[in-house]
Short mmCIF file of C-alpha atoms in Angstrom, two decimals:
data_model
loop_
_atom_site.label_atom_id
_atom_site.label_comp_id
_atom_site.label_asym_id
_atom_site.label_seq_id
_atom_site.Cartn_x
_atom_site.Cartn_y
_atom_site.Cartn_z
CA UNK E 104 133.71 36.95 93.73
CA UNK E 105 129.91 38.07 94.03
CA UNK E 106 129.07 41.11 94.08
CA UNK E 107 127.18 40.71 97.27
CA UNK E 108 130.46 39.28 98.91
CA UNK E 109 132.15 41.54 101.39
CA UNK E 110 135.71 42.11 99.56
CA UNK E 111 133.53 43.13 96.04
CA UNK E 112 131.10 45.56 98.57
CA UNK E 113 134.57 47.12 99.55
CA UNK E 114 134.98 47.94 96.14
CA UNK E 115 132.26 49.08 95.58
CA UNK E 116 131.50 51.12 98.96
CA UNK E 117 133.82 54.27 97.00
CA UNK E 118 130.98 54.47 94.01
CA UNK E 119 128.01 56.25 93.98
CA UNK E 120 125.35 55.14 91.27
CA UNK E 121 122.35 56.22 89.22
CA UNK E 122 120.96 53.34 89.11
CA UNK E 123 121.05 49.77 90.87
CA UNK E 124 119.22 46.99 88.98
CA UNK E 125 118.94 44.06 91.00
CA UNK E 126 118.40 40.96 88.50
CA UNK E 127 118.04 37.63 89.86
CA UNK E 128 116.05 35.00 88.47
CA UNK E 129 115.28 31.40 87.97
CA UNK E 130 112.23 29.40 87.16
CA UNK E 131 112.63 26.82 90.15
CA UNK E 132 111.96 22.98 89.83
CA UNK E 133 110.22 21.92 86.91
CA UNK E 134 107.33 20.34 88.69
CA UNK E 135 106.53 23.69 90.04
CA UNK E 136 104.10 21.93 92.63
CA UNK E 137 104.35 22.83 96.25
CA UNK E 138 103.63 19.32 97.83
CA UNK E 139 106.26 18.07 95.68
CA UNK E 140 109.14 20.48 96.31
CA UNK E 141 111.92 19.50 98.10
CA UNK E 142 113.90 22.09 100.46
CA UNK E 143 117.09 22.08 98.56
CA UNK E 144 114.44 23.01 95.50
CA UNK E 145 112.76 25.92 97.02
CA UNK E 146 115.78 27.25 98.93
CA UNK E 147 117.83 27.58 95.87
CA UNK E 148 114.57 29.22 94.42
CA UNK E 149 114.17 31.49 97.38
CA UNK E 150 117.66 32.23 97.66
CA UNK E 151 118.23 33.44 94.42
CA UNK E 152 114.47 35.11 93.60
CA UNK E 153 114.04 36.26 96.81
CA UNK E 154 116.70 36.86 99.34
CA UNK E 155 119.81 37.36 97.17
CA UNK E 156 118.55 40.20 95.71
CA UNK E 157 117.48 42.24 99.16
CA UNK E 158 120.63 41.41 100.47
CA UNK E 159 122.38 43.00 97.60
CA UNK E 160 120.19 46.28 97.80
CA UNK E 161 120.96 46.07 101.47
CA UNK E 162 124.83 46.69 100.84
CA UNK E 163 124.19 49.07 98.33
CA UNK E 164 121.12 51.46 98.85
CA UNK E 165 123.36 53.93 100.71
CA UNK E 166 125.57 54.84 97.55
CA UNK E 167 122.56 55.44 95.43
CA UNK E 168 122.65 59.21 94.31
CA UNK E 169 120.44 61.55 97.01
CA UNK E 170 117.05 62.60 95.34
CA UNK E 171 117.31 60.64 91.70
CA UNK E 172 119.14 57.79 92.44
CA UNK E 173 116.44 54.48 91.90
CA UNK E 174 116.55 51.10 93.28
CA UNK E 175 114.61 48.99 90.63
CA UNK E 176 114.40 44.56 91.13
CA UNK E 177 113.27 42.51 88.26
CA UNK E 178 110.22 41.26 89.16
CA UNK E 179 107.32 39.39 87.47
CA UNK E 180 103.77 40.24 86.89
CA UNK E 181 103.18 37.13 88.25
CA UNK E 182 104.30 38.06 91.89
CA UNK E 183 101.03 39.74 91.60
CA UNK E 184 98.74 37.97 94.38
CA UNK E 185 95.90 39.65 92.03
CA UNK E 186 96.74 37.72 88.91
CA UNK E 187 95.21 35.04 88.50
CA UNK E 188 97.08 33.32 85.67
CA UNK E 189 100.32 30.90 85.50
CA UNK E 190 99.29 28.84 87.33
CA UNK E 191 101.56 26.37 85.81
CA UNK E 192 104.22 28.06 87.60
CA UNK E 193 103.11 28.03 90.90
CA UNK E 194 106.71 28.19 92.84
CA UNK E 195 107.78 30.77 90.44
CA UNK E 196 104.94 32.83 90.94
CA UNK E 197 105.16 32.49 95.03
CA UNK E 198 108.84 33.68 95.07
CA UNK E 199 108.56 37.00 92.98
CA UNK E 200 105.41 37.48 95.33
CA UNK E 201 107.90 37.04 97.96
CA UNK E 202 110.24 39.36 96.23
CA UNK E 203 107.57 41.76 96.01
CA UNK E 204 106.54 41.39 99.43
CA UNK E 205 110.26 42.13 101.22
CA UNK E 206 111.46 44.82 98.59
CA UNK E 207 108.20 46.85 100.53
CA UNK E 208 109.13 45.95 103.81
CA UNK E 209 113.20 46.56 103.21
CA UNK E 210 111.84 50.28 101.56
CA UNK E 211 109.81 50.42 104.80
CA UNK E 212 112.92 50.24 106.72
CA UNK E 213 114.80 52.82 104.54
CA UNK E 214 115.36 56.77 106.27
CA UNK E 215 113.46 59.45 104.81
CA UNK E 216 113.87 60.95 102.43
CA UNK E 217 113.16 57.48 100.24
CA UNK E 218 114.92 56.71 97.12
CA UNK E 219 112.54 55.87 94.15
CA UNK E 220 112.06 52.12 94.35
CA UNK E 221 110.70 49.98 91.43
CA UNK E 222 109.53 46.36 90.79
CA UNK E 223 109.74 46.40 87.52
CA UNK E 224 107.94 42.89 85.36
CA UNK E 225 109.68 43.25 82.07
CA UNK E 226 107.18 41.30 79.75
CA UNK E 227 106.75 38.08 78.93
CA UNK E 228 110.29 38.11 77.31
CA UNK E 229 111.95 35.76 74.46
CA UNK E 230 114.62 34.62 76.71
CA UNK E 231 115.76 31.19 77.69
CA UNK E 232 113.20 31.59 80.66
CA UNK E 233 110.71 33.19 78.40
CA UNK E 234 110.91 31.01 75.93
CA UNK E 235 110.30 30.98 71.86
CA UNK E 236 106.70 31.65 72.26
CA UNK E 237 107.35 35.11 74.26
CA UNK E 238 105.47 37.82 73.14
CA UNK E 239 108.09 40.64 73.54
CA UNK E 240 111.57 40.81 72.24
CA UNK E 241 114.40 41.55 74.59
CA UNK E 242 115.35 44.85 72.99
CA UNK E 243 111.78 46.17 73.26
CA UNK E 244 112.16 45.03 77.10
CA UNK E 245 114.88 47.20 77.77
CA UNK E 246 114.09 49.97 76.33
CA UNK E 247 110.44 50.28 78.66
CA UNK E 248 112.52 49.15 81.27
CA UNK E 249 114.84 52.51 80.76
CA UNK E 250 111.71 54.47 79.96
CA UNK E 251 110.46 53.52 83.41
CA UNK E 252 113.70 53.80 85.08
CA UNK E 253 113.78 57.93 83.62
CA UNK E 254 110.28 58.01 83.98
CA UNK E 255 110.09 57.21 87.84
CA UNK E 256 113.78 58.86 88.61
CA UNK E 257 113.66 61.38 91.59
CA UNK E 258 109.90 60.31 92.11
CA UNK E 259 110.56 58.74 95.72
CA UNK E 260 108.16 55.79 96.99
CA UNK E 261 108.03 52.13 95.84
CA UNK E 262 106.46 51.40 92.34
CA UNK E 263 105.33 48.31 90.71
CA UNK E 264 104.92 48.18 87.07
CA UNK E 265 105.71 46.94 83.46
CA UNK E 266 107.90 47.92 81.05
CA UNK E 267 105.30 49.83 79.06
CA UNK E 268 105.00 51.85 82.58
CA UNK E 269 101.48 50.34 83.48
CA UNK E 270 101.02 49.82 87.14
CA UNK E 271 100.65 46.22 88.66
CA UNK E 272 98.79 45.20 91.67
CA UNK E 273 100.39 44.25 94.07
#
């Protein structure tokens, strides 16, 4: 059953976390090209890059411990609408800016006091997505990724940076 499914949210309604990591991902259609892309294409893109992962956050932001409990989503540094580079993967690029884009209006949305929120772009990463040409190895990933996680715990507001903790454009 997914986790986002309503019998696994009743199971998870009686937990209180620490920390929810929201990690969806795929690269979309290999053409990456917008005039190109058909709807099934960019709505499994969408659904998985995008929406799945707000909807999940959605079900489960309430049982986030009050005052340090964070909210971090994988994102990209490409779902920066200031970067100029990859280019090459256009669709990719437009749903993590998407991503980006809802995760602030959904933290909008949330009550005062806010929970910590991050967007968190892990690296280019030597991963089947990443590739064999990836600059940073997976273990070196997670451990910014915790670093920011501790770093940003407790801090309130929404945050978007790397895994070496410097901050992204939005």
């Amino acid at each position: 059953t997914p986790l986002y499914s309503s019998a696994a949210s009743d199971v998870y309604k009686r937990q209180v976390f620490d920390l929810l990591f929201v990690n969806a991902g795929i690269i979309g259609p290999g053409h990456q090209s917008a005039a190109r892309a058909t709807i099934e294409e960019l709505g499994q893109l969408f659904m998985t890059n995008v929406t799945a992962p707000i909807r999940l956050a959605e079900r489960l932001v309430d049982q986030l411990r009050p005052q340090t409990g964070v909210l971090a989503f994988m994102s990209s540094g490409l779902g920066s609408v200031a970067n100029p580079e990859g280019n090459n993967l256009a669709l990719y690029k437009a749903s993590k800016a998407a991503l980006n884009s809802l995760t602030n209006s959904f933290v909008c949305e949330l009550p005062e006091p806010r929970p910590t929120v991050l967007s968190l772009h892990p690296g280019w990463v030597k991963t089947d997505m990443g590739g064999e040409n990836a600059m940073v190895e997976v273990a070196d990933s997670c451990r910014g990724l915790i670093a920011q996680v501790e770093r940003f715990a407790g801090q309130g507001g929404h945050h978007f940076v790397d895994y070496q903790g410097q901050k992204i454009d939005w």
